[in-house]
Short mmCIF file of C-alpha atoms and ligand atoms in Angstrom, two decimals:
data_model
loop_
_atom_site.label_atom_id
_atom_site.label_comp_id
_atom_site.label_asym_id
_atom_site.label_seq_id
_atom_site.Cartn_x
_atom_site.Cartn_y
_atom_site.Cartn_z
CA UNK A 753 85.63 138.47 82.77
CA UNK A 754 89.04 137.45 81.29
CA UNK A 755 88.20 134.06 78.58
CA UNK A 756 91.96 133.50 79.58
CA UNK A 757 92.11 130.48 81.65
CA UNK A 758 96.22 129.97 82.91
CA UNK A 759 96.20 126.22 84.04
CA UNK A 760 99.82 125.96 83.82
CA UNK A 761 99.54 128.41 86.98
CA UNK A 762 97.18 126.49 88.32
CA UNK A 763 98.89 123.44 87.95
CA UNK A 764 102.57 124.18 88.08
CA UNK A 765 101.47 125.59 91.49
CA UNK A 766 99.52 122.49 93.17
CA UNK A 767 101.66 119.88 90.99
CA UNK A 768 103.57 118.46 94.38
CA UNK A 769 100.66 118.21 96.60
CA UNK A 770 97.91 116.46 93.20
CA UNK A 771 98.53 112.79 94.93
CA UNK A 772 96.80 114.54 97.88
CA UNK A 773 93.34 115.11 95.95
CA UNK A 774 92.59 112.01 96.44
CA UNK A 775 91.87 109.80 99.83
CA UNK A 776 94.07 107.35 98.10
CA UNK A 777 96.04 107.83 95.02
CA UNK A 778 97.94 104.79 94.76
CA UNK A 779 94.13 102.88 94.68
CA UNK A 780 93.06 106.02 92.19
CA UNK A 781 96.24 105.04 89.86
CA UNK A 782 95.02 101.14 90.33
CA UNK A 783 91.64 101.69 89.88
CA UNK A 784 92.32 104.31 86.32
CA UNK A 785 94.38 101.28 85.20
CA UNK A 786 91.75 98.64 85.57
CA UNK A 787 89.16 100.77 84.40
CA UNK A 788 90.26 101.57 80.70
CA UNK A 789 91.60 98.22 80.04
CA UNK A 790 87.91 97.13 80.72
CA UNK A 791 86.81 99.68 78.09
CA UNK A 792 89.87 99.09 75.44
CA UNK A 793 89.15 95.25 75.83
CA UNK A 794 88.50 93.50 72.42
CA UNK A 795 89.52 97.30 70.89
CA UNK A 796 92.35 96.00 69.44
CA UNK A 797 94.63 98.60 72.13
CA UNK A 798 98.27 99.20 72.35
CA UNK A 799 99.69 102.14 71.93
CA UNK A 800 97.53 105.08 73.83
CA UNK A 801 97.90 109.23 73.67
CA UNK A 802 96.85 110.38 77.15
CA UNK A 803 96.14 113.82 76.54
CA UNK A 804 96.26 115.67 79.57
CA UNK A 805 98.78 113.22 81.74
CA UNK A 806 98.33 115.63 84.74
CA UNK A 807 100.33 113.54 87.01
CA UNK A 808 100.39 110.15 85.64
CA UNK A 809 96.78 109.09 86.93
CA UNK A 810 96.19 107.28 84.08
CA UNK A 811 99.60 107.23 82.06
CA UNK A 812 100.89 105.19 84.44
CA UNK A 813 98.91 102.45 85.02
CA UNK A 814 98.58 102.25 82.16
CA UNK A 815 102.32 101.43 81.00
CA UNK A 816 102.91 98.87 84.49
CA UNK A 817 99.35 97.04 82.42
CA UNK A 818 102.21 97.21 79.40
CA UNK A 819 100.21 99.53 76.93
CA UNK A 820 102.59 101.66 75.22
CA UNK A 821 101.85 105.06 76.07
CA UNK A 822 102.60 109.12 74.65
CA UNK A 823 101.59 111.25 78.14
CA UNK A 824 100.96 115.13 77.32
CA UNK A 825 100.31 117.81 79.64
CA UNK A 826 101.00 121.81 79.03
CA UNK A 827 101.47 122.19 82.97
CA UNK A 828 105.31 121.80 83.65
CA UNK A 829 105.05 121.36 87.06
CA UNK A 830 102.74 118.53 86.37
CA UNK A 831 104.63 116.64 83.97
CA UNK A 832 107.74 116.39 86.69
CA UNK A 833 105.76 114.99 89.20
CA UNK A 834 103.75 112.85 86.43
CA UNK A 835 107.93 111.33 86.32
CA UNK A 836 109.01 111.25 89.35
CA UNK A 837 105.80 108.93 90.19
CA UNK A 838 106.59 107.00 86.81
CA UNK A 839 109.91 106.73 88.04
CA UNK A 840 108.86 105.12 91.85
CA UNK A 841 106.66 102.47 89.71
CA UNK A 842 109.43 101.96 87.17
CA UNK A 843 107.24 102.66 83.75
CA UNK A 844 109.41 105.78 83.38
CA UNK A 845 111.54 104.26 79.93
CA UNK A 846 107.73 102.92 78.55
CA UNK A 847 106.34 106.46 79.04
CA UNK A 848 107.37 109.02 76.17
CA UNK A 849 106.33 112.32 77.86
CA UNK A 850 105.69 115.51 76.04
CA UNK A 851 104.41 119.10 76.78
CA UNK A 852 101.97 120.38 74.90
CA UNK A 853 98.33 120.84 74.89
CA UNK A 854 94.33 120.11 73.37
CA UNK A 855 95.32 122.42 70.26
CA UNK A 856 98.93 122.00 69.62
CA UNK A 857 98.62 117.65 69.86
CA UNK A 858 99.56 117.55 65.84
CA UNK A 859 102.44 119.48 66.23
CA UNK A 860 103.67 117.86 69.47
CA UNK A 861 103.26 113.65 68.80
CA UNK A 862 102.75 111.45 65.94
CA UNK A 863 99.65 109.78 65.39
CA UNK A 864 97.93 107.54 64.56
CA UNK A 865 97.10 105.51 67.84
CA UNK A 866 94.57 102.92 68.95
CA UNK A 867 93.32 105.01 72.14
CA UNK A 868 93.36 108.94 73.18
CA UNK A 869 92.48 109.66 76.39
CA UNK A 870 91.66 112.60 78.34
CA UNK A 871 90.97 111.99 81.72
CA UNK A 872 90.21 113.94 85.06
CA UNK A 873 88.12 116.92 83.86
CA UNK A 874 90.85 118.38 81.51
CA UNK A 875 88.44 119.17 78.67
CA UNK A 876 86.58 121.67 80.02
CA UNK A 877 89.16 124.10 81.03
CA UNK A 878 88.40 124.71 76.84
CA UNK A 879 86.68 127.75 77.51
CA UNK A 880 85.72 128.43 73.66
CA UNK A 881 83.29 126.68 71.20
CA UNK A 882 85.81 127.19 68.91
CA UNK A 883 88.50 125.76 71.01
CA UNK A 884 86.47 122.47 72.18
CA UNK A 885 85.79 121.68 68.74
CA UNK A 886 89.05 122.10 67.44
CA UNK A 887 90.37 119.63 70.29
CA UNK A 888 87.86 116.69 69.25
CA UNK A 889 88.89 117.32 65.93
CA UNK A 890 93.07 116.66 67.25
CA UNK A 891 91.79 113.74 68.65
CA UNK A 892 90.10 112.52 65.73
CA UNK A 893 92.99 113.11 63.40
CA UNK A 894 95.20 111.69 65.63
CA UNK A 895 92.80 108.24 66.20
CA UNK A 896 93.59 105.09 64.00
CA UNK A 897 90.07 103.88 62.13
CA UNK A 898 87.90 102.14 64.63
CA UNK A 899 89.85 103.83 67.21
CA UNK A 900 88.84 104.60 70.90
CA UNK A 901 88.66 108.26 72.78
CA UNK A 902 88.01 108.37 76.22
CA UNK A 903 86.56 111.58 78.02
CA UNK A 904 86.27 111.83 81.44
CA UNK A 905 84.88 114.80 83.20
CA UNK A 906 82.60 116.02 85.40
CA UNK A 907 79.07 116.42 84.11
CA UNK A 908 78.77 120.16 84.85
CA UNK A 909 74.37 119.99 83.86
CA UNK A 910 73.30 119.35 87.77
CA UNK A 911 76.65 121.74 89.49
CA UNK A 912 75.54 124.57 87.41
CA UNK A 913 72.32 124.23 88.30
CA UNK A 914 72.83 124.27 91.96
CA UNK A 915 75.82 126.69 91.55
CA UNK A 916 77.80 125.64 94.67
CA UNK A 917 79.78 128.09 96.98
CA UNK A 918 82.17 125.72 99.21
CA UNK A 919 83.22 122.39 98.80
CA UNK A 920 85.01 120.34 101.05
CA UNK A 921 88.01 118.57 99.27
CA UNK A 922 90.71 116.87 101.52
CA UNK A 923 92.28 116.11 104.91
CA UNK A 924 95.48 113.87 105.12
CA UNK A 925 98.48 113.66 107.74
CA UNK A 926 101.65 113.23 106.11
CA UNK A 927 104.39 110.83 106.49
CA UNK A 928 106.04 114.09 108.37
CA UNK A 929 103.10 114.85 110.88
CA UNK A 930 102.60 117.59 108.52
CA UNK A 931 98.76 118.59 107.14
CA UNK A 932 96.81 118.19 104.26
CA UNK A 933 93.76 119.96 104.33
CA UNK A 934 91.85 121.56 100.73
CA UNK A 935 88.54 122.97 100.30
CA UNK A 936 87.38 124.99 96.70
CA UNK A 937 85.27 127.94 96.68
CA UNK A 938 83.53 128.78 93.37
CA UNK A 939 82.14 131.64 91.34
CA UNK A 940 79.27 131.66 88.56
CA UNK A 941 80.13 134.19 85.87
CA UNK A 942 76.57 134.86 83.76
CA UNK A 943 77.53 134.72 80.17
CA UNK A 944 77.43 133.40 77.47
CA UNK A 945 79.17 131.43 77.99
CA UNK A 946 78.92 130.54 82.11
CA UNK A 947 82.39 130.40 83.62
CA UNK A 948 83.08 128.78 86.17
CA UNK A 949 86.05 129.82 88.58
CA UNK A 950 87.48 127.13 91.18
CA UNK A 951 89.21 129.07 94.45
CA UNK A 952 91.31 126.56 95.72
CA UNK A 953 92.63 126.58 99.03
CA UNK A 954 95.66 123.73 100.52
CA UNK A 955 96.32 124.50 103.84
CA UNK A 956 99.79 123.09 105.28
CA UNK A 957 101.45 123.02 108.44
CA UNK A 958 101.64 121.80 111.80
CA UNK A 959 98.62 122.95 113.64
CA UNK A 960 100.55 125.76 115.61
CA UNK A 961 101.86 126.68 112.42
CA UNK A 962 99.62 126.66 108.96
CA UNK A 963 100.22 128.34 105.60
CA UNK A 964 97.66 128.64 103.30
CA UNK A 965 97.44 129.25 99.83
CA UNK A 966 95.25 129.99 97.30
CA UNK A 967 95.27 129.52 93.93
CA UNK A 968 92.69 129.88 90.81
CA UNK A 969 91.48 128.44 87.61
CA UNK A 970 88.49 128.30 85.66
CA UNK A 971 86.15 126.12 83.35
CA UNK A 972 83.48 125.85 81.13
CA UNK A 973 80.96 124.28 82.95
CA UNK A 974 80.47 122.10 80.45
CA UNK A 975 77.51 119.03 80.64
CA UNK A 976 77.93 115.49 78.69
CA UNK A 977 75.26 116.45 76.76
CA UNK A 978 76.79 118.75 75.15
CA UNK A 979 79.79 117.04 74.74
CA UNK A 980 78.44 113.96 73.30
CA UNK A 981 76.51 116.19 70.65
CA UNK A 982 80.01 117.91 69.69
CA UNK A 983 81.38 114.48 69.76
CA UNK A 984 79.10 113.38 66.72
CA UNK A 985 79.54 116.48 64.63
CA UNK A 986 83.21 115.73 64.67
CA UNK A 987 82.49 111.87 63.26
CA UNK A 988 82.64 110.23 66.17
CA UNK A 989 80.27 107.10 66.98
CA UNK A 990 78.65 104.49 69.16
CA UNK A 991 79.44 107.07 72.31
CA UNK A 992 78.53 106.37 75.33
CA UNK A 993 78.44 108.09 78.71
CA UNK A 994 79.12 105.86 82.27
CA UNK A 995 80.06 107.25 86.02
CA UNK A 996 82.66 105.85 87.53
CA UNK A 997 83.52 107.04 90.80
CA UNK A 998 85.13 110.36 90.69
CA UNK A 999 83.59 111.52 86.94
CA UNK A 1000 81.61 110.61 84.14
CA UNK A 1001 83.88 108.54 81.25
CA UNK A 1002 82.80 109.35 77.70
CA UNK A 1003 83.77 106.49 75.59
CA UNK A 1004 83.70 107.13 71.40
CA UNK A 1005 85.02 105.56 68.38
CA UNK A 1006 86.38 107.08 64.91
CA UNK A 1007 84.89 104.89 62.08
CA UNK A 1008 86.77 102.19 60.64
CA UNK A 1009 85.88 103.70 57.68
CA UNK A 1010 86.99 107.17 57.84
C1 SAM B 1141 93.04 117.72 87.39
S1 SAM B 1141 94.35 117.12 85.92
C2 SAM B 1141 93.88 115.62 85.67
C3 SAM B 1141 95.09 114.80 85.61
C4 SAM B 1141 95.02 113.63 85.68
N1 SAM B 1141 94.71 113.05 83.57
C5 SAM B 1141 94.19 113.05 86.15
O1 SAM B 1141 93.27 112.26 85.86
O2 SAM B 1141 94.72 113.16 87.29
C6 SAM B 1141 94.09 118.50 84.57
C7 SAM B 1141 95.09 118.15 83.55
O3 SAM B 1141 94.91 118.77 82.55
C8 SAM B 1141 95.60 119.44 82.20
N2 SAM B 1141 95.51 120.23 81.07
C9 SAM B 1141 94.87 122.02 81.29
N3 SAM B 1141 94.41 122.54 80.30
C10 SAM B 1141 94.42 121.45 79.36
C11 SAM B 1141 94.71 121.97 78.03
N4 SAM B 1141 94.47 122.87 77.26
N5 SAM B 1141 95.30 120.68 77.23
C12 SAM B 1141 95.75 119.57 78.17
N6 SAM B 1141 95.46 119.62 78.84
C13 SAM B 1141 95.18 120.83 79.73
C14 SAM B 1141 96.31 120.42 83.21
O4 SAM B 1141 97.59 120.34 82.98
C15 SAM B 1141 96.06 118.79 84.38
O5 SAM B 1141 97.63 118.65 84.98
#
C-alpha cells in the first residue's frame, strides 16, 4: 500500500466538475455560509482561514457575509475554480487565495485568525498519525486565544464497519444538454492504519457518445471520536460534534489563556 496520497492529481482532474457533486451547488454554498455564521455568532469572528477551500463552498459565502477570508488549498485546479466562482459571486477582491496544505500552513499564511475552518472531508486525506497531529497543531498556532476551529468531515466509523463498495453519486443534465453522472467504487486496505481508496467515476457527454474518467484518492477513515481525542490532546477545549446535511461538524475552541 502506497502511503503517498496524491490528492492534487485527483482534485486537479475533477475541479471543473466540482459543483456537480452537489444536487444544488448554489443552495449548498448558501447553507454553508449560514451554518458557519451560526457557529461564529457571539464568538467575535471577523478574520477566517479556510484551510482546504476547494472550489470555495465556504470561502465564497463567507466573503459574501463580509468576513475577511484567507483561502488555502494545495490543488491549483481547485484554486482556479474557486477564483472563477468567486468572480461570478463578485467577492474575488474580498478573498486572499494561497496555495498550500495543512502541513505548510504556517509558511503560507500570517496568523492570527478568529476562526480556522476545514470542511468537506479534507482532514481524512492525511494518512499518518503524525500528519494529523501536525495539522491540528498548525490550526492551534494560527488561531488567536479564544479562536474557533471548525472541522467538517465524514464520520468514517459506520462506513468502516459496513465497508461499502459501490456508492451512487449524482446525475445532472448540464446547460448544453450534456449528461453528467458520477459514482464511487471504494476499496478497503487493512492496516494499520486502515486506508480507504475512493475510485471516482465521472461520465459525461450526450447519450450516443458518453465519455468516462476514473480518478483515485485515499482517505484515512477516521472516526469523529478519534479526531476529538487528538483535538483535546492538542489543547483545544469545548469540543462539540453535530451532524449537518452532508457531514459531521466538529467545533472546538483555543483556550483564552493559551
Ligand atoms: C472535497 S474537497 C472540499 C473543499 C471544500 N471545503 C468543500 O467543502 O467543498 C477537499 C479539498 O481538500 C483539499 N486537500 C487535500 N489534501 C489536503 C491537505 N493535505 N491540506 C489541505 N487541503 C487538502 C483538496 O485539494 C480539496 O480541494
